[in-house]
mmCIF file of N, CA and C in Angstrom:
data_model
loop_
_atom_site.group_PDB
_atom_site.id
_atom_site.type_symbol
_atom_site.label_atom_id
_atom_site.label_comp_id
_atom_site.label_asym_id
_atom_site.label_seq_id
_atom_site.Cartn_x
_atom_site.Cartn_y
_atom_site.Cartn_z
ATOM 1 N N MET L 24 -8.376 7.541 -22.665
ATOM 2 C CA MET L 24 -7.748 6.546 -21.809
ATOM 3 C C MET L 24 -6.982 7.014 -20.803
ATOM 4 N N THR L 25 -7.107 6.683 -19.584
ATOM 5 C CA THR L 25 -6.122 7.087 -18.463
ATOM 6 C C THR L 25 -5.007 6.303 -18.240
ATOM 7 N N LEU L 26 -3.921 6.712 -18.047
ATOM 8 C CA LEU L 26 -2.734 5.876 -17.753
ATOM 9 C C LEU L 26 -2.941 4.525 -17.274
ATOM 10 N N ALA L 27 -3.916 4.312 -15.886
ATOM 11 C CA ALA L 27 -3.776 3.407 -15.256
ATOM 12 C C ALA L 27 -5.026 2.299 -16.044
ATOM 13 N N GLU L 28 -5.440 2.965 -16.890
ATOM 14 C CA GLU L 28 -6.641 1.924 -18.034
ATOM 15 C C GLU L 28 -6.077 0.466 -18.090
ATOM 16 N N PRO L 29 -4.421 0.192 -18.504
ATOM 17 C CA PRO L 29 -3.800 -0.999 -19.005
ATOM 18 C C PRO L 29 -3.804 -1.894 -17.688
ATOM 19 N N LEU L 30 -3.984 -1.208 -16.235
ATOM 20 C CA LEU L 30 -3.755 -2.235 -14.961
ATOM 21 C C LEU L 30 -4.773 -2.474 -14.753
ATOM 22 N N ILE L 31 -6.066 -1.970 -15.033
ATOM 23 C CA ILE L 31 -7.476 -2.527 -14.259
ATOM 24 C C ILE L 31 -7.747 -3.933 -14.620
ATOM 25 N N GLY L 32 -8.253 -4.589 -13.469
ATOM 26 C CA GLY L 32 -8.451 -5.824 -13.646
ATOM 27 C C GLY L 32 -7.736 -6.578 -12.698
ATOM 28 N N LEU L 33 -7.877 -8.058 -12.430
ATOM 29 C CA LEU L 33 -7.416 -8.824 -11.536
ATOM 30 C C LEU L 33 -6.210 -9.689 -12.018
ATOM 31 N N TRP L 34 -5.099 -9.547 -11.597
ATOM 32 C CA TRP L 34 -3.586 -9.898 -12.103
ATOM 33 C C TRP L 34 -3.106 -11.140 -10.906
ATOM 34 N N LEU L 35 -2.759 -12.169 -11.843
ATOM 35 C CA LEU L 35 -2.138 -13.429 -10.858
ATOM 36 C C LEU L 35 -0.318 -13.505 -11.014
ATOM 37 N N PHE L 36 0.162 -13.876 -9.854
ATOM 38 C CA PHE L 36 1.642 -13.939 -9.561
ATOM 39 C C PHE L 36 1.809 -15.353 -10.488
ATOM 40 N N THR L 37 2.785 -15.321 -11.544
ATOM 41 C CA THR L 37 3.285 -16.429 -11.959
ATOM 42 C C THR L 37 4.195 -16.469 -12.148
ATOM 43 N N SER L 38 5.092 -15.596 -11.879
ATOM 44 C CA SER L 38 6.748 -15.682 -11.898
ATOM 45 C C SER L 38 7.407 -14.553 -11.529
ATOM 46 N N VAL L 39 8.966 -14.781 -11.435
ATOM 47 C CA VAL L 39 9.503 -13.625 -11.085
ATOM 48 C C VAL L 39 11.188 -13.440 -12.229
ATOM 49 N N PHE L 40 11.229 -12.297 -12.134
ATOM 50 C CA PHE L 40 12.741 -12.233 -13.216
ATOM 51 C C PHE L 40 14.028 -11.594 -12.301
ATOM 52 N N TYR L 41 14.871 -12.108 -12.405
ATOM 53 C CA TYR L 41 15.965 -12.067 -11.277
ATOM 54 C C TYR L 41 17.094 -12.394 -12.119
ATOM 55 N N GLN L 42 18.173 -11.665 -12.017
ATOM 56 C CA GLN L 42 19.479 -11.506 -12.428
ATOM 57 C C GLN L 42 19.445 -12.250 -13.724
ATOM 58 N N GLY L 43 18.833 -11.404 -14.528
ATOM 59 C CA GLY L 43 18.477 -11.625 -16.139
ATOM 60 C C GLY L 43 18.214 -13.176 -16.267
ATOM 61 N N HIS L 44 17.176 -13.806 -15.622
ATOM 62 C CA HIS L 44 16.103 -14.872 -15.727
ATOM 63 C C HIS L 44 14.719 -15.130 -15.370
ATOM 64 N N GLU L 45 13.915 -15.410 -15.857
ATOM 65 C CA GLU L 45 12.741 -15.673 -15.835
ATOM 66 C C GLU L 45 12.755 -17.234 -14.535
ATOM 67 N N LEU L 46 11.845 -17.150 -13.381
ATOM 68 C CA LEU L 46 11.899 -18.158 -12.793
ATOM 69 C C LEU L 46 10.996 -18.124 -12.512
ATOM 70 N N PRO L 47 10.092 -19.561 -11.660
ATOM 71 C CA PRO L 47 9.135 -19.928 -11.004
ATOM 72 C C PRO L 47 8.989 -18.938 -9.735
ATOM 73 N N PRO L 48 7.764 -19.029 -9.161
ATOM 74 C CA PRO L 48 7.825 -18.479 -7.906
ATOM 75 C C PRO L 48 8.563 -19.412 -6.725
ATOM 76 N N PRO L 49 9.352 -18.341 -6.045
ATOM 77 C CA PRO L 49 10.077 -19.153 -4.708
ATOM 78 C C PRO L 49 9.272 -20.072 -4.063
ATOM 79 N N ASN L 50 8.180 -19.995 -4.121
ATOM 80 C CA ASN L 50 7.338 -20.889 -3.245
ATOM 81 C C ASN L 50 5.889 -21.007 -3.879
ATOM 82 N N PRO L 51 5.996 -22.536 -4.610
ATOM 83 C CA PRO L 51 4.747 -22.820 -5.401
ATOM 84 C C PRO L 51 3.655 -22.657 -4.505
ATOM 85 N N ALA L 52 3.565 -22.443 -3.498
ATOM 86 C CA ALA L 52 2.394 -22.652 -2.576
ATOM 87 C C ALA L 52 1.845 -21.135 -2.271
ATOM 88 N N LEU L 53 2.770 -20.338 -2.996
ATOM 89 C CA LEU L 53 2.272 -18.668 -2.728
ATOM 90 C C LEU L 53 1.478 -18.365 -3.377
ATOM 91 N N LYS L 54 0.171 -17.719 -3.402
ATOM 92 C CA LYS L 54 -0.629 -17.652 -4.413
ATOM 93 C C LYS L 54 -0.887 -16.091 -3.706
ATOM 94 N N ILE L 55 -0.918 -15.132 -5.124
ATOM 95 C CA ILE L 55 -0.551 -13.581 -4.670
ATOM 96 C C ILE L 55 -1.973 -12.849 -5.615
ATOM 97 N N GLN L 56 -2.773 -12.353 -5.749
ATOM 98 C CA GLN L 56 -3.791 -11.702 -6.550
ATOM 99 C C GLN L 56 -3.531 -10.111 -6.260
ATOM 100 N N TYR L 57 -3.586 -9.180 -7.323
ATOM 101 C CA TYR L 57 -3.398 -7.692 -7.183
ATOM 102 C C TYR L 57 -4.801 -7.191 -8.270
ATOM 103 N N GLU L 58 -5.342 -6.497 -7.593
ATOM 104 C CA GLU L 58 -6.502 -6.394 -8.603
ATOM 105 C C GLU L 58 -6.757 -4.531 -8.294
ATOM 106 N N PHE L 59 -6.655 -4.117 -9.370
ATOM 107 C CA PHE L 59 -6.530 -2.589 -9.653
ATOM 108 C C PHE L 59 -8.037 -2.323 -10.473
ATOM 109 N N THR L 60 -8.734 -1.418 -9.973
ATOM 110 C CA THR L 60 -10.149 -0.831 -10.326
ATOM 111 C C THR L 60 -10.079 0.697 -10.764
ATOM 112 N N ASP L 61 -10.822 1.245 -11.642
ATOM 113 C CA ASP L 61 -10.802 2.233 -11.955
ATOM 114 C C ASP L 61 -11.089 3.764 -11.161
ATOM 115 N N THR L 62 -11.055 3.333 -9.723
ATOM 116 C CA THR L 62 -11.446 4.225 -8.996
ATOM 117 C C THR L 62 -10.324 4.564 -8.322
ATOM 118 N N GLY L 63 -9.318 3.985 -8.541
ATOM 119 C CA GLY L 63 -7.611 4.391 -8.124
ATOM 120 C C GLY L 63 -7.569 3.703 -6.515
ATOM 121 N N ILE L 64 -8.133 2.409 -6.701
ATOM 122 C CA ILE L 64 -8.221 1.528 -5.610
ATOM 123 C C ILE L 64 -7.573 0.213 -5.858
ATOM 124 N N ASN L 65 -6.397 -0.247 -5.438
ATOM 125 C CA ASN L 65 -6.078 -1.412 -5.828
ATOM 126 C C ASN L 65 -6.267 -2.589 -4.408
ATOM 127 N N THR L 66 -6.268 -3.807 -4.448
ATOM 128 C CA THR L 66 -5.807 -4.727 -3.561
ATOM 129 C C THR L 66 -4.958 -5.576 -3.632
ATOM 130 N N LEU L 67 -4.139 -6.226 -2.661
ATOM 131 C CA LEU L 67 -3.483 -7.030 -2.792
ATOM 132 C C LEU L 67 -3.643 -8.189 -1.857
ATOM 133 N N ARG L 68 -3.469 -9.289 -2.361
ATOM 134 C CA ARG L 68 -4.342 -10.434 -1.425
ATOM 135 C C ARG L 68 -3.500 -11.735 -1.790
ATOM 136 N N TYR L 69 -2.609 -12.141 -0.628
ATOM 137 C CA TYR L 69 -1.972 -13.146 -0.816
ATOM 138 C C TYR L 69 -2.261 -14.461 0.139
ATOM 139 N N TYR L 70 -1.716 -15.881 0.142
ATOM 140 C CA TYR L 70 -2.176 -16.912 1.111
ATOM 141 C C TYR L 70 -1.379 -17.940 0.446
ATOM 142 N N ARG L 71 -1.085 -18.784 1.434
ATOM 143 C CA ARG L 71 -0.253 -20.249 1.080
ATOM 144 C C ARG L 71 -1.041 -21.293 0.822
ATOM 145 N N GLU L 72 -1.037 -22.230 -0.068
ATOM 146 C CA GLU L 72 -2.011 -23.481 -0.326
ATOM 147 C C GLU L 72 -1.882 -23.967 0.690
ATOM 148 N N GLY L 73 -2.616 -24.635 1.484
ATOM 149 C CA GLY L 73 -2.363 -25.946 2.463
ATOM 150 C C GLY L 73 -2.380 -25.401 3.842
ATOM 151 N N GLU L 74 -1.943 -23.593 4.104
ATOM 152 C CA GLU L 74 -1.979 -23.331 5.077
ATOM 153 C C GLU L 74 -2.862 -21.919 5.500
ATOM 154 N N SER L 75 -3.265 -22.066 6.854
ATOM 155 C CA SER L 75 -4.316 -20.947 6.804
ATOM 156 C C SER L 75 -4.226 -19.823 7.158
ATOM 157 N N GLY L 76 -4.757 -18.814 6.855
ATOM 158 C CA GLY L 76 -4.768 -17.445 7.042
ATOM 159 C C GLY L 76 -4.135 -17.003 5.409
ATOM 160 N N PHE L 77 -4.324 -15.398 5.657
ATOM 161 C CA PHE L 77 -3.886 -14.757 4.634
ATOM 162 C C PHE L 77 -3.965 -13.283 4.807
ATOM 163 N N CYS L 78 -3.262 -12.606 3.984
ATOM 164 C CA CYS L 78 -2.911 -11.023 3.920
ATOM 165 C C CYS L 78 -3.584 -10.147 3.150
ATOM 166 N N GLU L 79 -4.044 -9.253 3.368
ATOM 167 C CA GLU L 79 -5.147 -8.536 2.259
ATOM 168 C C GLU L 79 -4.936 -6.987 2.872
ATOM 169 N N ARG L 80 -4.835 -6.056 1.746
ATOM 170 C CA ARG L 80 -4.573 -4.869 1.911
ATOM 171 C C ARG L 80 -5.448 -3.938 0.552
ATOM 172 N N ARG L 81 -5.903 -2.690 0.872
ATOM 173 C CA ARG L 81 -6.523 -1.974 -0.459
ATOM 174 C C ARG L 81 -5.427 -0.596 -0.407
ATOM 175 N N ALA L 82 -5.088 -0.035 -1.392
ATOM 176 C CA ALA L 82 -4.162 0.856 -1.164
ATOM 177 C C ALA L 82 -4.550 2.120 -2.658
ATOM 178 N N LEU L 83 -4.759 3.220 -2.556
ATOM 179 C CA LEU L 83 -4.557 4.196 -3.261
ATOM 180 C C LEU L 83 -3.628 4.188 -4.370
ATOM 181 N N TYR L 84 -3.879 3.970 -5.723
ATOM 182 C CA TYR L 84 -2.682 4.347 -6.926
ATOM 183 C C TYR L 84 -2.683 4.594 -7.401
ATOM 184 N N GLU L 85 -1.685 5.337 -8.120
ATOM 185 C CA GLU L 85 -1.523 6.232 -9.285
ATOM 186 C C GLU L 85 -0.328 5.548 -10.138
ATOM 187 N N TYR L 86 -0.741 5.201 -11.703
ATOM 188 C CA TYR L 86 0.274 4.136 -12.380
ATOM 189 C C TYR L 86 0.735 5.746 -13.182
ATOM 190 N N ALA L 87 2.186 6.206 -13.286
ATOM 191 C CA ALA L 87 2.128 7.183 -14.335
ATOM 192 C C ALA L 87 3.431 6.486 -15.325
ATOM 193 N N GLY L 88 3.319 6.134 -16.096
ATOM 194 C CA GLY L 88 4.269 6.105 -17.086
ATOM 195 C C GLY L 88 5.021 4.776 -16.720
ATOM 196 N N GLU L 89 5.904 4.561 -16.065
ATOM 197 C CA GLU L 89 6.510 3.221 -15.628
ATOM 198 C C GLU L 89 6.855 3.578 -13.985
ATOM 199 N N ASN L 90 5.926 4.362 -13.893
ATOM 200 C CA ASN L 90 6.040 4.111 -12.088
ATOM 201 C C ASN L 90 4.567 3.985 -11.459
ATOM 202 N N LEU L 91 4.287 3.071 -10.329
ATOM 203 C CA LEU L 91 3.394 2.681 -9.720
ATOM 204 C C LEU L 91 3.629 3.263 -8.260
ATOM 205 N N LEU L 92 3.018 4.581 -8.013
ATOM 206 C CA LEU L 92 2.757 4.988 -6.532
ATOM 207 C C LEU L 92 1.479 4.284 -5.861
ATOM 208 N N GLN L 93 1.956 4.078 -4.473
ATOM 209 C CA GLN L 93 0.399 3.688 -3.829
ATOM 210 C C GLN L 93 0.868 3.897 -2.646
ATOM 211 N N GLU L 94 -0.345 3.709 -1.566
ATOM 212 C CA GLU L 94 -0.912 4.488 -0.367
ATOM 213 C C GLU L 94 -1.699 3.224 0.385
ATOM 214 N N VAL L 95 -1.248 2.696 1.374
ATOM 215 C CA VAL L 95 -2.363 1.807 2.032
ATOM 216 C C VAL L 95 -2.807 2.526 2.720
ATOM 217 N N VAL L 96 -4.253 2.150 2.585
ATOM 218 C CA VAL L 96 -5.432 2.703 3.506
ATOM 219 C C VAL L 96 -6.218 2.081 4.115
ATOM 220 N N TRP L 97 -6.249 0.549 3.785
ATOM 221 C CA TRP L 97 -7.004 -0.248 4.959
ATOM 222 C C TRP L 97 -6.070 -1.615 4.664
ATOM 223 N N VAL L 98 -6.156 -1.984 5.946
ATOM 224 C CA VAL L 98 -5.850 -3.332 6.056
ATOM 225 C C VAL L 98 -6.625 -4.343 7.023
ATOM 226 N N ASN L 99 -7.030 -5.622 6.353
ATOM 227 C CA ASN L 99 -7.930 -6.438 6.621
ATOM 228 C C ASN L 99 -7.701 -6.786 8.315
ATOM 229 N N PRO L 100 -8.667 -6.607 8.837
ATOM 230 C CA PRO L 100 -8.470 -6.790 10.326
ATOM 231 C C PRO L 100 -8.690 -8.505 10.267
ATOM 232 N N GLU L 101 -9.239 -8.961 9.690
ATOM 233 C CA GLU L 101 -8.697 -10.620 9.552
ATOM 234 C C GLU L 101 -7.810 -11.474 9.526
ATOM 235 N N ASN L 102 -6.345 -10.268 8.799
ATOM 236 C CA ASN L 102 -5.492 -10.808 8.598
ATOM 237 C C ASN L 102 -4.471 -11.655 9.319
ATOM 238 N N ALA L 103 -3.823 -12.499 8.932
ATOM 239 C CA ALA L 103 -2.958 -13.517 9.745
ATOM 240 C C ALA L 103 -2.042 -12.688 10.261
ATOM 241 N N SER L 104 -1.803 -12.763 11.716
ATOM 242 C CA SER L 104 -0.757 -12.139 12.617
ATOM 243 C C SER L 104 0.738 -12.351 12.030
ATOM 244 N N TRP L 105 0.749 -12.937 11.052
ATOM 245 C CA TRP L 105 2.271 -12.835 10.079
ATOM 246 C C TRP L 105 2.420 -11.936 9.333
ATOM 247 N N CYS L 106 1.150 -11.298 8.906
ATOM 248 C CA CYS L 106 1.035 -10.234 7.925
ATOM 249 C C CYS L 106 1.771 -8.693 8.248
ATOM 250 N N ASP L 107 2.093 -8.645 9.776
ATOM 251 C CA ASP L 107 2.670 -7.301 9.906
ATOM 252 C C ASP L 107 4.392 -7.565 9.625
ATOM 253 N N GLN L 108 4.794 -8.801 9.322
ATOM 254 C CA GLN L 108 5.858 -8.428 9.151
ATOM 255 C C GLN L 108 6.497 -8.064 7.213
ATOM 256 N N ASP L 109 5.240 -7.834 6.604
ATOM 257 C CA ASP L 109 5.151 -7.256 5.382
ATOM 258 C C ASP L 109 5.312 -5.865 5.790
ATOM 259 N N SER L 110 5.878 -4.905 5.009
ATOM 260 C CA SER L 110 5.771 -3.618 5.386
ATOM 261 C C SER L 110 4.687 -3.051 4.294
ATOM 262 N N ASP L 111 4.399 -3.979 3.256
ATOM 263 C CA ASP L 111 3.219 -3.642 2.082
ATOM 264 C C ASP L 111 2.136 -3.785 2.784
ATOM 265 N N MET L 112 1.754 -4.408 4.196
ATOM 266 C CA MET L 112 0.380 -4.886 4.749
ATOM 267 C C MET L 112 0.383 -3.782 5.675
ATOM 268 N N ARG L 113 1.076 -2.697 6.072
ATOM 269 C CA ARG L 113 0.917 -1.430 6.764
ATOM 270 C C ARG L 113 0.606 -0.431 6.609
ATOM 271 N N LEU L 114 -0.961 0.082 7.304
ATOM 272 C CA LEU L 114 -1.523 1.056 7.163
ATOM 273 C C LEU L 114 -0.698 2.470 7.035
ATOM 274 N N GLY L 115 -1.028 3.266 5.937
ATOM 275 C CA GLY L 115 -0.258 4.439 5.415
ATOM 276 C C GLY L 115 1.301 4.015 5.063
ATOM 277 N N GLN L 116 1.617 3.017 4.912
ATOM 278 C CA GLN L 116 2.810 2.636 3.842
ATOM 279 C C GLN L 116 2.958 3.151 2.455
ATOM 280 N N ARG L 117 3.768 3.746 2.057
ATOM 281 C CA ARG L 117 3.966 4.505 0.673
ATOM 282 C C ARG L 117 4.819 3.647 -0.016
ATOM 283 N N THR L 118 4.830 3.677 -1.418
ATOM 284 C CA THR L 118 5.501 2.917 -2.331
ATOM 285 C C THR L 118 5.570 3.635 -3.702
ATOM 286 N N ARG L 119 6.735 3.597 -3.923
ATOM 287 C CA ARG L 119 6.731 4.195 -5.322
ATOM 288 C C ARG L 119 7.830 3.210 -6.068
ATOM 289 N N ASN L 120 7.386 2.267 -7.116
ATOM 290 C CA ASN L 120 8.226 1.012 -7.788
ATOM 291 C C ASN L 120 7.796 1.428 -9.388
ATOM 292 N N ARG L 121 8.839 0.740 -10.124
ATOM 293 C CA ARG L 121 8.694 0.778 -11.343
ATOM 294 C C ARG L 121 7.829 -0.186 -11.951
ATOM 295 N N ALA L 122 7.349 -0.218 -12.560
ATOM 296 C CA ALA L 122 5.872 -1.208 -13.125
ATOM 297 C C ALA L 122 5.779 -0.897 -14.523
ATOM 298 N N TRP L 123 5.517 -2.182 -15.662
ATOM 299 C CA TRP L 123 5.245 -1.850 -16.888
ATOM 300 C C TRP L 123 4.639 -3.352 -17.242
ATOM 301 N N ILE L 124 3.821 -2.852 -18.202
ATOM 302 C CA ILE L 124 2.959 -4.154 -18.894
ATOM 303 C C ILE L 124 3.839 -4.355 -20.142
ATOM 304 N N GLU L 125 4.072 -5.638 -20.659
ATOM 305 C CA GLU L 125 5.087 -6.051 -21.769
ATOM 306 C C GLU L 125 4.616 -7.497 -21.926
ATOM 307 N N GLU L 126 4.094 -7.640 -23.210
ATOM 308 C CA GLU L 126 3.353 -8.641 -23.835
ATOM 309 C C GLU L 126 1.984 -9.272 -23.035
ATOM 310 N N GLY L 127 1.500 -8.245 -22.488
ATOM 311 C CA GLY L 127 0.185 -8.515 -21.844
ATOM 312 C C GLY L 127 0.302 -9.031 -20.413
ATOM 313 N N ARG L 128 1.599 -9.036 -19.881
ATOM 314 C CA ARG L 128 2.189 -9.246 -18.723
ATOM 315 C C ARG L 128 2.435 -8.198 -17.890
ATOM 316 N N PHE L 129 2.392 -7.861 -16.723
ATOM 317 C CA PHE L 129 2.569 -7.037 -15.614
ATOM 318 C C PHE L 129 3.638 -7.287 -14.721
ATOM 319 N N TYR L 130 4.952 -6.505 -14.558
ATOM 320 C CA TYR L 130 5.926 -6.155 -13.955
ATOM 321 C C TYR L 130 6.020 -5.293 -13.209
ATOM 322 N N LEU L 131 6.160 -5.844 -11.869
ATOM 323 C CA LEU L 131 6.357 -5.181 -10.813
ATOM 324 C C LEU L 131 7.812 -5.031 -10.525
ATOM 325 N N GLU L 132 8.431 -4.177 -10.174
ATOM 326 C CA GLU L 132 10.041 -4.260 -9.895
ATOM 327 C C GLU L 132 9.991 -3.816 -8.354
ATOM 328 N N MET L 133 11.018 -4.655 -7.745
ATOM 329 C CA MET L 133 11.128 -4.578 -5.802
ATOM 330 C C MET L 133 12.565 -4.308 -5.887
ATOM 331 N N ASN L 134 12.632 -3.644 -4.904
ATOM 332 C CA ASN L 134 14.317 -4.124 -4.055
ATOM 333 C C ASN L 134 14.606 -5.198 -3.518
ATOM 334 N N LEU L 135 15.672 -5.939 -4.086
ATOM 335 C CA LEU L 135 15.901 -6.965 -2.813
ATOM 336 C C LEU L 135 17.534 -6.868 -2.487
ATOM 337 N N GLY L 136 17.583 -6.240 -1.003
ATOM 338 C CA GLY L 136 18.677 -5.734 -1.220
ATOM 339 C C GLY L 136 19.292 -4.490 -1.871
ATOM 340 N N GLU L 137 20.585 -5.095 -2.636
ATOM 341 C CA GLU L 137 21.287 -4.049 -3.528
ATOM 342 C C GLU L 137 20.736 -4.221 -4.746
ATOM 343 N N GLU L 138 19.971 -5.537 -5.008
ATOM 344 C CA GLU L 138 19.300 -5.684 -6.449
ATOM 345 C C GLU L 138 18.035 -5.559 -6.812
ATOM 346 N N THR L 139 17.595 -5.824 -7.559
ATOM 347 C CA THR L 139 16.034 -6.062 -7.916
ATOM 348 C C THR L 139 15.580 -7.248 -8.785
ATOM 349 N N ILE L 140 14.339 -7.364 -8.161
ATOM 350 C CA ILE L 140 13.593 -8.445 -8.533
ATOM 351 C C ILE L 140 12.421 -7.823 -9.179
ATOM 352 N N SER L 141 11.800 -8.844 -10.228
ATOM 353 C CA SER L 141 10.822 -8.177 -10.985
ATOM 354 C C SER L 141 9.646 -9.337 -10.728
ATOM 355 N N TYR L 142 8.269 -8.931 -10.045
ATOM 356 C CA TYR L 142 7.460 -9.919 -9.944
ATOM 357 C C TYR L 142 6.293 -9.843 -11.283
ATOM 358 N N ILE L 143 6.071 -10.995 -11.904
ATOM 359 C CA ILE L 143 5.701 -10.886 -12.791
ATOM 360 C C ILE L 143 4.023 -11.479 -12.712
ATOM 361 N N TRP L 144 3.162 -10.969 -13.642
ATOM 362 C CA TRP L 144 1.626 -11.277 -13.236
ATOM 363 C C TRP L 144 1.133 -11.086 -14.702
ATOM 364 N N ILE L 145 -0.116 -12.623 -14.803
ATOM 365 C CA ILE L 145 -0.814 -12.250 -15.750
ATOM 366 C C ILE L 145 -2.100 -12.022 -15.290
ATOM 367 N N ARG L 146 -2.893 -11.400 -16.405
ATOM 368 C CA ARG L 146 -4.278 -10.953 -16.288
ATOM 369 C C ARG L 146 -4.931 -12.234 -16.139
ATOM 370 N N LYS L 147 -6.065 -12.173 -15.083
ATOM 371 C CA LYS L 147 -7.244 -13.739 -14.726
ATOM 372 C C LYS L 147 -8.531 -13.425 -15.808
#
């Protein structure tokens, strides 16, 4: 079993953990999917229900312990114009985030100014 094996599959964004509390998504219309493959490529795609347009990209990834390393290698040419505001939708973008699986849920920690927020995902 590789370290990335527990991540393989399709994950759906369900909630956030912020300032010691689990909270519903800030925008209930926002739908985010994260798919990890055993080839070392993941796909991040999101859209808002009731609005046109979406954002999608692929990245090479490595999952080592509690670190998720990613480098964006493809950005969907059909992305909405507002996707450019998201640094994770930029070709060549590299990130390193704390990530872990706990009780069947995937947690991805992001910086939010001087604080952190963890996005919580469930496997589809």
